[in-house]
Coordinates of N, CA and C in Angstrom, one line a residue:
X1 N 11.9 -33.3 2.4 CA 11.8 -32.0 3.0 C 11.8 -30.9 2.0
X2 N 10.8 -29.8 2.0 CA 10.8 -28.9 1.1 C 11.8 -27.6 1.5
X3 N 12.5 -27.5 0.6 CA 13.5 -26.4 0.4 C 13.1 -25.3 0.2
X4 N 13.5 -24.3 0.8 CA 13.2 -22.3 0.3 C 12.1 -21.4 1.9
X5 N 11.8 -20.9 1.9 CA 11.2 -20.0 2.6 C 10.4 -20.8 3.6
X6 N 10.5 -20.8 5.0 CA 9.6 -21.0 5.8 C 7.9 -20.2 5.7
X7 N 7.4 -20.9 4.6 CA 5.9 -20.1 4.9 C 5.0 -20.5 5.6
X8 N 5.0 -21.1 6.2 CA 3.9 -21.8 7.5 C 4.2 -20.4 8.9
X9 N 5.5 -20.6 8.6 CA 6.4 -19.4 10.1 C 5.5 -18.5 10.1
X10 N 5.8 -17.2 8.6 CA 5.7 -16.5 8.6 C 4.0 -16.2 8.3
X11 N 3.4 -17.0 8.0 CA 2.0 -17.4 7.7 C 1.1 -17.5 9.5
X12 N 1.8 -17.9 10.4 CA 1.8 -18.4 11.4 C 1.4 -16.7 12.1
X13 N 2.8 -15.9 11.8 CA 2.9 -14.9 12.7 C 1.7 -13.6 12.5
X14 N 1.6 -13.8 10.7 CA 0.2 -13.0 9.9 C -0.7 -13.2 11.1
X15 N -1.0 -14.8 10.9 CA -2.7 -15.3 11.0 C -2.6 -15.1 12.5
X16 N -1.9 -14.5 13.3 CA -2.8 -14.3 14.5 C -3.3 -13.0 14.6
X17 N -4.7 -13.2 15.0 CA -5.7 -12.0 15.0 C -5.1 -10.6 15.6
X18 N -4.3 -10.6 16.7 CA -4.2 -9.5 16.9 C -2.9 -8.5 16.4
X19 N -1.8 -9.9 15.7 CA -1.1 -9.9 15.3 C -1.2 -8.7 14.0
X20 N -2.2 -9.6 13.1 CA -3.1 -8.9 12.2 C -3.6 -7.8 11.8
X21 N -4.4 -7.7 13.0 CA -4.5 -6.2 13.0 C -3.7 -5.3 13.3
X22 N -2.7 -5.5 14.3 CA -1.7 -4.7 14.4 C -0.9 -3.8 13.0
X23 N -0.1 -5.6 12.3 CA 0.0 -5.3 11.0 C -0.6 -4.4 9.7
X24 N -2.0 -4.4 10.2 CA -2.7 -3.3 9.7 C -3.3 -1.8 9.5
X25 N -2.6 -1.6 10.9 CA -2.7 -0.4 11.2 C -1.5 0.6 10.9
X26 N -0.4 -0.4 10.8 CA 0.5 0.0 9.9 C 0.6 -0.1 8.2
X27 N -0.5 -0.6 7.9 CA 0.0 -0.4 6.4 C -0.1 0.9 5.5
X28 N -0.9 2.3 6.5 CA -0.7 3.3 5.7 C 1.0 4.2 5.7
X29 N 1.7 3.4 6.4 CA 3.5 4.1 6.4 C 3.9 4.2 7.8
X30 N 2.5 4.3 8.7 CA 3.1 5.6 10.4 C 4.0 4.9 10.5
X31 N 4.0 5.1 12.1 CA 4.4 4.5 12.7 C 3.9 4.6 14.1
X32 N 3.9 2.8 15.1 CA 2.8 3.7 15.9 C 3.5 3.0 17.1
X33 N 3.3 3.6 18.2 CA 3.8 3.0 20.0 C 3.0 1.9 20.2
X34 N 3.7 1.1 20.9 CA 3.0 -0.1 21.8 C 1.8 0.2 21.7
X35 N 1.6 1.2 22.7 CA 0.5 1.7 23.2 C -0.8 1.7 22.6
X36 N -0.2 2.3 21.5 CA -1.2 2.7 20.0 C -1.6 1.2 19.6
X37 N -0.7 0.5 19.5 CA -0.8 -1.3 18.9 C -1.8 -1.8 20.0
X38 N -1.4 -1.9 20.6 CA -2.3 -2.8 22.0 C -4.2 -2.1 21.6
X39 N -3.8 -1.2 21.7 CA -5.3 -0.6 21.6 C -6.1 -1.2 19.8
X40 N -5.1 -1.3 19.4 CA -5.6 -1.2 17.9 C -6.2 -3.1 18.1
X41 N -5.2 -4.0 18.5 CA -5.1 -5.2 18.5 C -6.7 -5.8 19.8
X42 N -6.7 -4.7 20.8 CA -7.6 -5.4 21.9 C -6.6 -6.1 22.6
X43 N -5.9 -6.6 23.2 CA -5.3 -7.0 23.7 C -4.2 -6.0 25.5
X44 N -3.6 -6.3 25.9 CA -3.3 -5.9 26.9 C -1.6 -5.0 26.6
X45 N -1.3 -4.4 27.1 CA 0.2 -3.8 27.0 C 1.0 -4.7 27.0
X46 N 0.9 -6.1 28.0 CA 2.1 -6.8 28.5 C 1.4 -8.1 26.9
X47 N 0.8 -8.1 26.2 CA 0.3 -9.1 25.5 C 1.3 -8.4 24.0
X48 N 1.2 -7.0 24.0 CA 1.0 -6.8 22.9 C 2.6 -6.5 22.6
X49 N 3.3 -6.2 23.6 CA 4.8 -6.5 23.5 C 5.2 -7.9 23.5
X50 N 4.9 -9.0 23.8 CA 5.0 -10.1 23.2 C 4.7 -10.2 21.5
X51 N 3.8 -10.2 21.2 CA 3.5 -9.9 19.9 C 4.6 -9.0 18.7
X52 N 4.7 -7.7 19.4 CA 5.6 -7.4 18.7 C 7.3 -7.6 18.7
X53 N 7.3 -8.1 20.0 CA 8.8 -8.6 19.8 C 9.2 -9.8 19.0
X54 N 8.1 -11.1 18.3 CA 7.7 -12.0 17.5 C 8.2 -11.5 16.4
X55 N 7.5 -10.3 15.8 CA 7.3 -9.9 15.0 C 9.0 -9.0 14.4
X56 N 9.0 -8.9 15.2 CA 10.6 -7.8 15.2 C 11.4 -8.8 14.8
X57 N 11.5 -10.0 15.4 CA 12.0 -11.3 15.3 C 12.3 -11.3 14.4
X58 N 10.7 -11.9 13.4 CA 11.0 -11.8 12.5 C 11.3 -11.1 10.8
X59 N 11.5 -9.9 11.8 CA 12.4 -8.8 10.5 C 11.0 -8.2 9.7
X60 N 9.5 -8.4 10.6 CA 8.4 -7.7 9.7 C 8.2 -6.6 10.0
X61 N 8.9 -6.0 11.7 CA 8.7 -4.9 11.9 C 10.1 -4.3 12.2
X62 N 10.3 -3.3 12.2 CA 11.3 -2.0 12.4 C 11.2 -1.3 13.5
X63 N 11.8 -0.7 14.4 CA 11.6 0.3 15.8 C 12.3 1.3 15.5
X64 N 12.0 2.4 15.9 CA 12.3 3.9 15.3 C 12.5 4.2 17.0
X65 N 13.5 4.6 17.9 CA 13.3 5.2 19.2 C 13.4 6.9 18.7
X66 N 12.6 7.7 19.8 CA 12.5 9.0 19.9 C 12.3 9.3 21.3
X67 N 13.7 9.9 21.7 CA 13.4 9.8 23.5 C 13.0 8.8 23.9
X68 N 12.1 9.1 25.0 CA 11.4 7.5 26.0 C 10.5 6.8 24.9
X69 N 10.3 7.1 24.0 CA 9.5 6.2 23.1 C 9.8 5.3 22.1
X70 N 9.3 4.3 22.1 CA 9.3 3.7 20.6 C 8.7 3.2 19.7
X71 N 8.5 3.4 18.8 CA 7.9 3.5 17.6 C 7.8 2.2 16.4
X72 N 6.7 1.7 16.3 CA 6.7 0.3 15.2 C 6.4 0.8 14.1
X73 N 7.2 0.2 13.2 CA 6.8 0.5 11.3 C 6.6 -0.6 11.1
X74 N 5.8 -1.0 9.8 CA 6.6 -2.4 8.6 C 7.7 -1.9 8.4
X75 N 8.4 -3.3 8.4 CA 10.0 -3.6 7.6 C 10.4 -3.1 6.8
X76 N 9.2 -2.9 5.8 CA 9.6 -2.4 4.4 C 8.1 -2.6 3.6
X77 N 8.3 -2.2 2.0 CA 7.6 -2.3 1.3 C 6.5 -4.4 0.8
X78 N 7.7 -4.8 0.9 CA 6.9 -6.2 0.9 C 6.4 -6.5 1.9
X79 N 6.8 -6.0 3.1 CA 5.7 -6.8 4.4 C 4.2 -6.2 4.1
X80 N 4.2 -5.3 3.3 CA 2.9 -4.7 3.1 C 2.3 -5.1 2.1
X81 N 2.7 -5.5 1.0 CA 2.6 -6.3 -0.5 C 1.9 -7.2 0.4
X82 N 2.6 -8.4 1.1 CA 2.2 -9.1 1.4 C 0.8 -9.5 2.0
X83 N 1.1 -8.3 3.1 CA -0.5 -8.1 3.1 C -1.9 -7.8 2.6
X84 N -1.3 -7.0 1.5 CA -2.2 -7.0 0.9 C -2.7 -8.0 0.0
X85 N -1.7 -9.0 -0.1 CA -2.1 -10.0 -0.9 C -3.0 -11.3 -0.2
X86 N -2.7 -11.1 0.8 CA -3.1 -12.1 1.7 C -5.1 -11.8 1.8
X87 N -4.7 -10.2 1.9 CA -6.4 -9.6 1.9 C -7.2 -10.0 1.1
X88 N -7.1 -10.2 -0.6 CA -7.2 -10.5 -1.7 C -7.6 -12.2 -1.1
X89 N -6.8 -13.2 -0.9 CA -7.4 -14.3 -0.5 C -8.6 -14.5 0.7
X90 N -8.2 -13.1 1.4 CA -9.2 -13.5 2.2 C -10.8 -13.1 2.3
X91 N -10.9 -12.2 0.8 CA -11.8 -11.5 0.6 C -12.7 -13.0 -0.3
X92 N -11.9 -14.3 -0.3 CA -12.3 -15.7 -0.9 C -14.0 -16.2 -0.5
X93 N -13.1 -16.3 1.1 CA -13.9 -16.4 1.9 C -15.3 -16.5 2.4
X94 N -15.8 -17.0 2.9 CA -17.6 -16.5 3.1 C -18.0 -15.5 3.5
X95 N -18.7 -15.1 3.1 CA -19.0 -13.2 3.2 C -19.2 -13.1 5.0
X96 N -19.2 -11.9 5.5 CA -19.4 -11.7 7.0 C -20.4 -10.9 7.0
X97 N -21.3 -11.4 7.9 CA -23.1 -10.8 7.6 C -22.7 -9.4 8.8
X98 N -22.3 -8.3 7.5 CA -22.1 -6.8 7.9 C -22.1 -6.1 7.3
X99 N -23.2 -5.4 7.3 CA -23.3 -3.9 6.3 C -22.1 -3.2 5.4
X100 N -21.9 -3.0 4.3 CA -20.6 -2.6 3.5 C -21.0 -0.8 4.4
X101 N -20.3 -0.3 4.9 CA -20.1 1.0 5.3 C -19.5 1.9 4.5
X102 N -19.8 3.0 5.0 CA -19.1 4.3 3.8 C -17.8 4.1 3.9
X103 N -17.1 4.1 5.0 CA -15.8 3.7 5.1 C -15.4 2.8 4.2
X104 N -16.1 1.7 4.0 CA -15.6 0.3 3.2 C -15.3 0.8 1.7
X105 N -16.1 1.6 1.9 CA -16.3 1.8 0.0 C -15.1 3.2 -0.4
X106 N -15.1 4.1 0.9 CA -13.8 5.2 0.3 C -13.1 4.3 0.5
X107 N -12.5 2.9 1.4 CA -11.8 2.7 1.1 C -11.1 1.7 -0.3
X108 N -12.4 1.2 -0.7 CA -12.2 0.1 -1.8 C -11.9 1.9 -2.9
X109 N -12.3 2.7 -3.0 CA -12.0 3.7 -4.1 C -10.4 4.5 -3.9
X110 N -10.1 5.1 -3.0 CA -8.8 5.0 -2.9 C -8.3 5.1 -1.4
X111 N -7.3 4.3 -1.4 CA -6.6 4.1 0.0 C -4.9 4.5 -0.5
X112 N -4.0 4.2 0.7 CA -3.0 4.3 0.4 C -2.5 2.5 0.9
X113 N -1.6 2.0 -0.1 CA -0.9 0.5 0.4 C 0.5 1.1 0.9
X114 N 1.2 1.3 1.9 CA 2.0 1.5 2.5 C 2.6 2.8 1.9
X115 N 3.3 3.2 1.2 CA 3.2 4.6 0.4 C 3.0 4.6 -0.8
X116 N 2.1 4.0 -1.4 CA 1.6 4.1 -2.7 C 0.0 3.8 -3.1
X117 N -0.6 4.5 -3.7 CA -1.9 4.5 -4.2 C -2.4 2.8 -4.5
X118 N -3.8 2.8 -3.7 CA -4.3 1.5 -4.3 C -5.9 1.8 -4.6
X119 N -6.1 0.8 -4.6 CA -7.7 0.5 -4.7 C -8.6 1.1 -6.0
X120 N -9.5 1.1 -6.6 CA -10.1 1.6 -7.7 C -9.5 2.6 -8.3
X121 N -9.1 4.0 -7.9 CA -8.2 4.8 -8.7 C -7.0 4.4 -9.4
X122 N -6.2 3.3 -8.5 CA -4.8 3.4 -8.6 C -4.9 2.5 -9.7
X123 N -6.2 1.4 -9.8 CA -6.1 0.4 -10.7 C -6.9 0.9 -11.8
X124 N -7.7 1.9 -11.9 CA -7.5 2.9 -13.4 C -6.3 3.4 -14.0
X125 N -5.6 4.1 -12.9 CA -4.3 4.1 -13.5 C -3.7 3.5 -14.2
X126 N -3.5 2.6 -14.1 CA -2.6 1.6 -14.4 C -3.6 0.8 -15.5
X127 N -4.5 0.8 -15.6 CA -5.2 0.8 -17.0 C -4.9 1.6 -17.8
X128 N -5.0 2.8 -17.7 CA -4.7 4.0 -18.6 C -3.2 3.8 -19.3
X129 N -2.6 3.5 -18.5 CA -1.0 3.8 -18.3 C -0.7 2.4 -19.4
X130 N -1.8 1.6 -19.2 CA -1.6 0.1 -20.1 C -2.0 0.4 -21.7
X131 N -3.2 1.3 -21.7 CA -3.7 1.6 -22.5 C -3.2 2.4 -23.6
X132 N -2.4 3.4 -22.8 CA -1.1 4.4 -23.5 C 0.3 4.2 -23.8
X133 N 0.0 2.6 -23.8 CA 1.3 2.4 -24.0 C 2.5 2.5 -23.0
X134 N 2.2 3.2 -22.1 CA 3.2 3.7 -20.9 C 4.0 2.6 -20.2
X135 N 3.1 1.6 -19.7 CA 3.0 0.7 -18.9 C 3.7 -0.2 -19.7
X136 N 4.0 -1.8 -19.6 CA 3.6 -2.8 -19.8 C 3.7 -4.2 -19.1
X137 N 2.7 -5.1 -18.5 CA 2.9 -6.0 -17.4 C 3.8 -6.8 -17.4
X138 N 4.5 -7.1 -16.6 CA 5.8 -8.7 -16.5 C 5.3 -9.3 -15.5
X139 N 5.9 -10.2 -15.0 CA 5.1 -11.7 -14.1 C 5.1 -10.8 -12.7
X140 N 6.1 -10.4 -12.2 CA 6.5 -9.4 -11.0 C 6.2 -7.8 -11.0
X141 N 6.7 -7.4 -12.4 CA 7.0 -6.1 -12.4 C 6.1 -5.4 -13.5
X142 N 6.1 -4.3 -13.7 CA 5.9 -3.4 -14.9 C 7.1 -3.4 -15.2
X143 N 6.9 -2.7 -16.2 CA 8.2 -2.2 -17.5 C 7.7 -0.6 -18.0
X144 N 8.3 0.2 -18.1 CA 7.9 1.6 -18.4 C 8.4 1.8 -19.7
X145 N 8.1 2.4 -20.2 CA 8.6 2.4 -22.1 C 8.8 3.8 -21.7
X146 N 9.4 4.0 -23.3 CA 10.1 5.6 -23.6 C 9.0 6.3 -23.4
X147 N 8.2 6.4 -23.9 CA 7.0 6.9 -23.9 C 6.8 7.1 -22.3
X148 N 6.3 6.3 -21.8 CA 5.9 6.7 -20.3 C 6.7 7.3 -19.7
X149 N 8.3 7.0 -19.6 CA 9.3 7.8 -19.1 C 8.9 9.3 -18.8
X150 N 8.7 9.5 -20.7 CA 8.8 11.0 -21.1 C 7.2 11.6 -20.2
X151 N 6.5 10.9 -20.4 CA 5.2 11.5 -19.7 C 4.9 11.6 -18.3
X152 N 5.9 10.4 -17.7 CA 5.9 10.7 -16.2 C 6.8 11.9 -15.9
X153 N 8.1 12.3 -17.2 CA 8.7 13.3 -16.8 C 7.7 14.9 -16.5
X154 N 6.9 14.3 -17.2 CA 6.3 15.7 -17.6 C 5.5 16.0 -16.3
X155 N 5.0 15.3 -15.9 CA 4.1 14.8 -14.7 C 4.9 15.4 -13.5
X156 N 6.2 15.0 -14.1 CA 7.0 15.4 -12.5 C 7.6 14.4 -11.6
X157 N 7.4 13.3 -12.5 CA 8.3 11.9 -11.5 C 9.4 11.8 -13.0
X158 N 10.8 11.6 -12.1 CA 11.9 11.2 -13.4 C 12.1 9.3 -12.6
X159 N 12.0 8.9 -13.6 CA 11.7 7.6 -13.7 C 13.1 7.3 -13.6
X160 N 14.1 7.5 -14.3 CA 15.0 6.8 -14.2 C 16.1 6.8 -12.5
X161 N 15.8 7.8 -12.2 CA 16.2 8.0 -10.6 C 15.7 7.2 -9.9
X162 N 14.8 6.7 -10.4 CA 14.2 5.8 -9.0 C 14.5 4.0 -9.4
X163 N 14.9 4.1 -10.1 CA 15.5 2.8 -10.7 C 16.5 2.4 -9.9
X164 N 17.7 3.4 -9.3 CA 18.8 2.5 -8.4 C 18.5 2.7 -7.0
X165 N 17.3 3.0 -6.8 CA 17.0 2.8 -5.2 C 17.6 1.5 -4.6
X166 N 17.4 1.5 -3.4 CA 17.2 -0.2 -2.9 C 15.7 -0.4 -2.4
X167 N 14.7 -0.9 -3.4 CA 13.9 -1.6 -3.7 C 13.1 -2.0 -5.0
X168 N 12.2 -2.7 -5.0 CA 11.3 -2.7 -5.8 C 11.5 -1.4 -6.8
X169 N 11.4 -1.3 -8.2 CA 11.4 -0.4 -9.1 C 9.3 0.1 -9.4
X170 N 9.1 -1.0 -9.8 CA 7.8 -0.9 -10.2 C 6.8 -2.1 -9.8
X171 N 6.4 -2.9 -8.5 CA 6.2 -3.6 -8.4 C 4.6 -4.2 -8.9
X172 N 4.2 -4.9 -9.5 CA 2.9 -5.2 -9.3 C 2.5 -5.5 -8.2
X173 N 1.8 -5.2 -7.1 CA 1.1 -5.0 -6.5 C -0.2 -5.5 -6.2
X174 N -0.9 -6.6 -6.4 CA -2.2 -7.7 -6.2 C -3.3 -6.4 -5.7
X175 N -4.0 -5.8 -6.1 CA -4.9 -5.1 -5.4 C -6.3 -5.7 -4.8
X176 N -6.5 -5.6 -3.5 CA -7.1 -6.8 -2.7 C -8.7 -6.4 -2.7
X177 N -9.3 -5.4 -2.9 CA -10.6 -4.8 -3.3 C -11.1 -5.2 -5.1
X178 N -10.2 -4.9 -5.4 CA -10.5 -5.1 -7.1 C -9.4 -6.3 -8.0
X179 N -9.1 -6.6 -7.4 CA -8.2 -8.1 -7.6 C -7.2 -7.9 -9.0
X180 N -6.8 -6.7 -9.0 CA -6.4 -6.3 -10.2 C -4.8 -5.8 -10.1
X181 N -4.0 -5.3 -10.5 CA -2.7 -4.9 -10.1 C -2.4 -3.4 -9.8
X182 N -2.2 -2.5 -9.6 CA -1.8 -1.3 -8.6 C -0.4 -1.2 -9.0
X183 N 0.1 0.1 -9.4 CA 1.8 0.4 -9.0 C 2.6 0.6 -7.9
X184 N 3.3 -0.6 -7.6 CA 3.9 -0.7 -6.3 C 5.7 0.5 -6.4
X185 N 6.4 -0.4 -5.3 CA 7.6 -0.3 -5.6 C 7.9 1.6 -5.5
X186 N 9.2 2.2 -5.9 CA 9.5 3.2 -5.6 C 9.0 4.3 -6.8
X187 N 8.3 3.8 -8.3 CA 7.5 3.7 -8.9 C 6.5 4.6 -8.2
X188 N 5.6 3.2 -7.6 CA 4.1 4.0 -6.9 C 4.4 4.9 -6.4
X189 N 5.2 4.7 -5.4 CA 5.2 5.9 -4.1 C 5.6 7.3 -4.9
X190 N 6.4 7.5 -5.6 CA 6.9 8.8 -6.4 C 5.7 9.0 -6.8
X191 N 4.7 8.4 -7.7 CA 3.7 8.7 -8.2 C 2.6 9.4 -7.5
X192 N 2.4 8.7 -6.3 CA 1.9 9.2 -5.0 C 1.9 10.3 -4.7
X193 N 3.0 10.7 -3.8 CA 3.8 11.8 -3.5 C 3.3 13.0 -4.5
X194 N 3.4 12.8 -5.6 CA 3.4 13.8 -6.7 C 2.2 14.3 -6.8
X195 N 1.1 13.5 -6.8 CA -0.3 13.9 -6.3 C -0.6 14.4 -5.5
X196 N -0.1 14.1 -4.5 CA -0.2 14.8 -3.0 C 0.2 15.8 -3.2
X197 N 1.3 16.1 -3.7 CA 2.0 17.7 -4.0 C 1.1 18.3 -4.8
X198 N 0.9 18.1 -5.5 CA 0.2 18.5 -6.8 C -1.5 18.9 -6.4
X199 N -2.0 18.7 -4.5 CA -2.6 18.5 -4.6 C -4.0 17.7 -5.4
X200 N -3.8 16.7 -5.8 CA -4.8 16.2 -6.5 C -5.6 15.2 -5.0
X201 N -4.9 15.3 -4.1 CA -5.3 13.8 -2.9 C -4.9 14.6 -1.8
X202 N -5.8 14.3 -0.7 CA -5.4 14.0 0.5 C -5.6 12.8 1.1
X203 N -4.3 12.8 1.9 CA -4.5 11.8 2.7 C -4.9 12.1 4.3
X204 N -5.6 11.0 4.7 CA -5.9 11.2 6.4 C -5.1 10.2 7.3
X205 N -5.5 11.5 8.0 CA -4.4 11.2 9.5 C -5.1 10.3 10.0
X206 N -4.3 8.7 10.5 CA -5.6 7.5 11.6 C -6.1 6.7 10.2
X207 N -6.1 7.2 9.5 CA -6.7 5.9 7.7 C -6.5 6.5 6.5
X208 N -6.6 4.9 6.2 CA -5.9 4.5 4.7 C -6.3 5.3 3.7
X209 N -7.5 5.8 4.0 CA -8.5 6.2 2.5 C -7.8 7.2 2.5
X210 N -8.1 7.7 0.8 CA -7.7 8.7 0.8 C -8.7 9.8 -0.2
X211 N -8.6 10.8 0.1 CA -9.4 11.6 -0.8 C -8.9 12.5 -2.2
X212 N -9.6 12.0 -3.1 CA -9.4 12.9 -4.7 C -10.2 13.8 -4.7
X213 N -9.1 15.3 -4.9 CA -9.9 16.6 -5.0 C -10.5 16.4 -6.0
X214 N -11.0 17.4 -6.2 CA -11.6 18.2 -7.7 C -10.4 18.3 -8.5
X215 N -9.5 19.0 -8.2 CA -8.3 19.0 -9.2 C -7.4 18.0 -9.4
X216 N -7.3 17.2 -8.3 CA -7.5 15.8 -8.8 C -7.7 15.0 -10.0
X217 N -9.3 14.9 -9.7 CA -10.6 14.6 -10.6 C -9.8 14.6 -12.4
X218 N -10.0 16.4 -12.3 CA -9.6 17.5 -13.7 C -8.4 16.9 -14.1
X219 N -7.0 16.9 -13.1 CA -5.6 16.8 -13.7 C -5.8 15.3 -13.9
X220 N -6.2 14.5 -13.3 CA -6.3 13.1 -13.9 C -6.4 12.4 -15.1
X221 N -7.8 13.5 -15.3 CA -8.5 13.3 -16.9 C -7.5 14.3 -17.6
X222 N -7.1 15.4 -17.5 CA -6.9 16.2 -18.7 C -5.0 15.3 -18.4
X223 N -4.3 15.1 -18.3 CA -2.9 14.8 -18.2 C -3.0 13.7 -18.7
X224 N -3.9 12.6 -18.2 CA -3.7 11.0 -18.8 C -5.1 9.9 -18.9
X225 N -6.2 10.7 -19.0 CA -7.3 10.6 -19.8 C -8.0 9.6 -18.6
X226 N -8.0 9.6 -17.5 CA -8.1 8.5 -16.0 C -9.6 9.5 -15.8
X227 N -10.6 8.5 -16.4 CA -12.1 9.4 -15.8 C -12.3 8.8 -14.7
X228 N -12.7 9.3 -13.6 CA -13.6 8.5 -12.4 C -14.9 8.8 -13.0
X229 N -15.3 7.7 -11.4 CA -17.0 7.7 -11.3 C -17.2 9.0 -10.4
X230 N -18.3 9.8 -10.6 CA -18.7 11.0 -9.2 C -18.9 10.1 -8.3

């Protein structure tokens, strides 16, 4: 008998389709009602609270009540990892005879992975940040050097604050469009956030994608030398 983690269970609860999607609709942070789920999944109200009481079960979702309502999140930051990792396998797969859409592509350029930057930008980043010495990869994690510290200070994230959170510090991240790694963990999200402040990004309300302003664009390159494509 093999010892450690039930992953068949939890594998089990992913792979059902509406399950799935459900789980998806949460990976940009909301949080969303039954109601909202059921519709997202195709399935029925009395279907889709089965589903999520499974799921609650098993510790992948969180309920937030507000008055008569209540509200599903992911668990946390790894139920989202997860997913995204899982996407990356699935992208293995035999192609599905369907036009790549505009949507597909803002989203493969930048989206958000639960509160942190993914997809083509994020994994420039993180080149750059490799390239400047900032960075450096571990099997799990990044490692940030003095160097980067001092430049994310400058940037406006203080690095060492976010080190005694309770989570992930700097997670690698599997990025499931470009199969490359992304800055996870409390790490990404600060990084995030700071752009959004900084307006360099918007994010949309209903999806993942996200949009890089023009000053964006500018502060990217002139701060830490990150060219995009137009």
């Amino acid at each position: 008998m093999v010892e450690g983690p039930y992953i068949a269970e939890a594998a089990a609860l992913i792979g059902d389709p509406a399950r799935a999607n459900m789980l998806s609709a949460l990976m940009d942070g909301r949080a969303l009602t039954a109601t909202e789920l059921a519709h997202v999944a195709g399935v029925t109200p009395q279907t889709a609270s089965g589903h999520l009481a499974k799921l609650k079960e098993a510790n992948m979702l969180a309920v937030e009540r507000q008055g008569r309502h209540r509200y599903f999140r992911l668990a946390g930051p790894e139920i989202a990892q997860a997913i995204e990792a899982i996407s990356v396998v699935a992208q293995q797969g035999a192609p599905r005879h369907r036009p790549t859409g505009p949507r597909d592509e803002a989203m493969r350029f930048a989206r958000t992975c639960y509160d942190h930057l993914a997809g083509q930008v994020a994994v420039a980043v993180v080149e750059r940040f490799v390239e400047l010495a900032y960075l450096t990869e571990g099997e799990s994690d990044f490692e940030v050097s003095d160097r980067g510290i001092a430049a994310l200070k400058d940037f406006g994230v203080e690095v060492e604050s976010l080190r005694g959170k309770r989570r992930a510090f700097a997670r690698r991240c599997l990025d499931w469009s470009e199969r490359r790694a992304h800055i996870g963990g409390a790490l990404g999200a600060a990084f995030l956030a700071r752009c959004e402040a900084k307006g360099w990004l918007k994010t949309k309300t209903g999806s993942r994608s996200v949009t890089i302003t023009d000053a964006g664009r500018k502060g990217l390159s002139k701060s830490f030398g990150v060219v995009l494509p137009a």
